[in-house]
Amino acid sequence: MAQEEDKAKEAARKADIHASVDRFKASYDSKMASHRANAQKLERLKAAKRSLQGELHHFDSYKKEFTNLGRSLTTSQFKGTRRDKFDKKLEEIT
């Protein structure tokens, strides 16, 4: 009888160990899936950042061109309300 009890206890212990292993494996799989999803999000964000940096470079170039345009035109080239409207629009753009 003692032998049967020992075998039953050993079987119960092994079942507990297997249950713990299954829980840890499920937890690991869940965390790895989350990690992969976050890694994909990070890659998409990095790609978007690279794209936006290029767009910002183009925007800065246009901004410099408009600023230089405003500086290059003298007040003798056109005056009055047209110049005021031009300066106002140029300020809005830049």
mmCIF file of C-alpha atoms in Angstrom:
data_model
loop_
_atom_site.group_PDB
_atom_site.id
_atom_site.type_symbol
_atom_site.label_atom_id
_atom_site.label_comp_id
_atom_site.label_asym_id
_atom_site.label_seq_id
_atom_site.Cartn_x
_atom_site.Cartn_y
_atom_site.Cartn_z
ATOM 1 C CA MET A 1 0.000 0.000 0.000
ATOM 2 C CA ALA A 2 2.787 2.411 0.775
ATOM 3 C CA GLN A 3 4.166 1.756 -2.654
ATOM 4 C CA GLU A 4 0.835 2.567 -4.276
ATOM 5 C CA GLU A 5 0.567 5.780 -2.252
ATOM 6 C CA ASP A 6 4.095 6.768 -3.301
ATOM 7 C CA LYS A 7 3.218 6.090 -6.924
ATOM 8 C CA ALA A 8 0.023 8.155 -6.596
ATOM 9 C CA LYS A 9 1.944 11.031 -4.963
ATOM 10 C CA GLU A 10 4.616 10.828 -7.672
ATOM 11 C CA ALA A 11 1.949 10.868 -10.399
ATOM 12 C CA ALA A 12 0.247 13.871 -8.768
ATOM 13 C CA ARG A 13 3.604 15.678 -8.490
ATOM 14 C CA LYS A 14 4.348 15.003 -12.160
ATOM 15 C CA ALA A 15 0.882 16.213 -13.125
ATOM 16 C CA ASP A 16 1.485 19.437 -11.166
ATOM 17 C CA ILE A 17 4.857 19.882 -12.866
ATOM 18 C CA HIS A 18 3.314 19.329 -16.305
ATOM 19 C CA ALA A 19 0.518 21.788 -15.497
ATOM 20 C CA SER A 20 3.101 24.379 -14.406
ATOM 21 C CA VAL A 21 5.118 23.796 -17.568
ATOM 22 C CA ASP A 22 1.988 24.236 -19.678
ATOM 23 C CA ARG A 23 1.126 27.502 -17.886
ATOM 24 C CA PHE A 24 4.655 28.861 -18.327
ATOM 25 C CA LYS A 25 4.676 27.811 -21.986
ATOM 26 C CA ALA A 26 1.339 29.548 -22.589
ATOM 27 C CA SER A 27 2.618 32.660 -20.824
ATOM 28 C CA TYR A 28 5.834 32.574 -22.869
ATOM 29 C CA ASP A 29 3.932 32.133 -26.139
ATOM 30 C CA SER A 30 1.637 35.032 -25.258
ATOM 31 C CA LYS A 31 4.561 37.311 -24.401
ATOM 32 C CA MET A 32 6.443 36.337 -27.558
ATOM 33 C CA ALA A 33 3.370 37.084 -29.686
ATOM 34 C CA SER A 34 3.092 40.464 -27.992
ATOM 35 C CA HIS A 35 6.810 41.064 -28.563
ATOM 36 C CA ARG A 36 6.514 40.222 -32.276
ATOM 37 C CA ALA A 37 3.515 42.537 -32.640
ATOM 38 C CA ASN A 38 5.398 45.351 -30.901
ATOM 39 C CA ALA A 39 8.464 44.732 -33.079
ATOM 40 C CA GLN A 40 6.283 45.039 -36.196
ATOM 41 C CA LYS A 41 4.762 48.269 -34.881
ATOM 42 C CA LEU A 42 8.246 49.603 -34.175
ATOM 43 C CA GLU A 43 9.393 48.802 -37.712
ATOM 44 C CA ARG A 44 6.337 50.556 -39.171
ATOM 45 C CA LEU A 45 7.026 53.603 -36.992
ATOM 46 C CA LYS A 46 10.679 53.668 -38.043
ATOM 47 C CA ALA A 47 9.660 53.498 -41.709
ATOM 48 C CA ALA A 48 7.156 56.318 -41.176
ATOM 49 C CA LYS A 49 9.826 58.385 -39.440
ATOM 50 C CA ARG A 50 12.243 57.905 -42.354
ATOM 51 C CA SER A 51 9.516 58.923 -44.786
ATOM 52 C CA LEU A 52 8.590 61.988 -42.755
ATOM 53 C CA GLN A 53 12.212 63.067 -42.454
ATOM 54 C CA GLY A 54 12.411 63.169 -46.235
ATOM 55 C CA GLU A 55 9.175 65.129 -46.433
ATOM 56 C CA LEU A 56 10.407 67.566 -43.772
ATOM 57 C CA HIS A 57 13.579 68.105 -45.783
ATOM 58 C CA HIS A 58 11.477 69.001 -48.847
ATOM 59 C CA PHE A 59 9.270 71.259 -46.738
ATOM 60 C CA ASP A 60 12.318 73.073 -45.341
ATOM 61 C CA SER A 61 13.631 73.565 -48.885
ATOM 62 C CA TYR A 62 10.334 75.118 -49.995
ATOM 63 C CA LYS A 63 10.226 77.286 -46.904
ATOM 64 C CA LYS A 64 13.733 78.587 -47.621
ATOM 65 C CA GLU A 65 12.800 79.278 -51.251
ATOM 66 C CA PHE A 66 9.745 81.302 -50.227
ATOM 67 C CA THR A 67 11.719 83.184 -47.592
ATOM 68 C CA ASN A 68 14.417 84.011 -50.140
ATOM 69 C CA LEU A 69 11.740 85.086 -52.626
ATOM 70 C CA GLY A 70 10.368 87.584 -50.126
ATOM 71 C CA ARG A 71 13.846 88.965 -49.452
ATOM 72 C CA SER A 72 14.870 89.106 -53.100
ATOM 73 C CA LEU A 73 11.928 91.258 -54.200
ATOM 74 C CA THR A 74 12.526 94.893 -53.444
ATOM 75 C CA THR A 75 9.809 97.349 -52.591
ATOM 76 C CA SER A 76 10.473 99.162 -55.864
ATOM 77 C CA GLN A 77 9.281 96.127 -57.849
ATOM 78 C CA PHE A 78 5.741 96.407 -56.506
ATOM 79 C CA LYS A 79 4.244 98.531 -53.779
ATOM 80 C CA GLY A 80 1.115 99.327 -51.849
ATOM 81 C CA THR A 81 -1.673 96.885 -51.147
ATOM 82 C CA ARG A 82 -0.274 94.300 -53.548
ATOM 83 C CA ARG A 83 2.972 94.251 -51.613
ATOM 84 C CA ASP A 84 1.101 94.104 -48.314
ATOM 85 C CA LYS A 85 -1.016 91.179 -49.552
ATOM 86 C CA PHE A 86 2.080 89.455 -50.895
ATOM 87 C CA ASP A 87 3.937 89.880 -47.604
ATOM 88 C CA LYS A 88 0.915 88.644 -45.656
ATOM 89 C CA LYS A 89 0.509 85.536 -47.850
ATOM 90 C CA LEU A 90 4.234 84.858 -47.725
ATOM 91 C CA GLU A 91 4.151 85.062 -43.940
ATOM 92 C CA GLU A 92 1.215 82.623 -43.848
ATOM 93 C CA ILE A 93 3.088 80.189 -46.071
ATOM 94 C CA THR A 94 6.294 80.309 -44.091
#
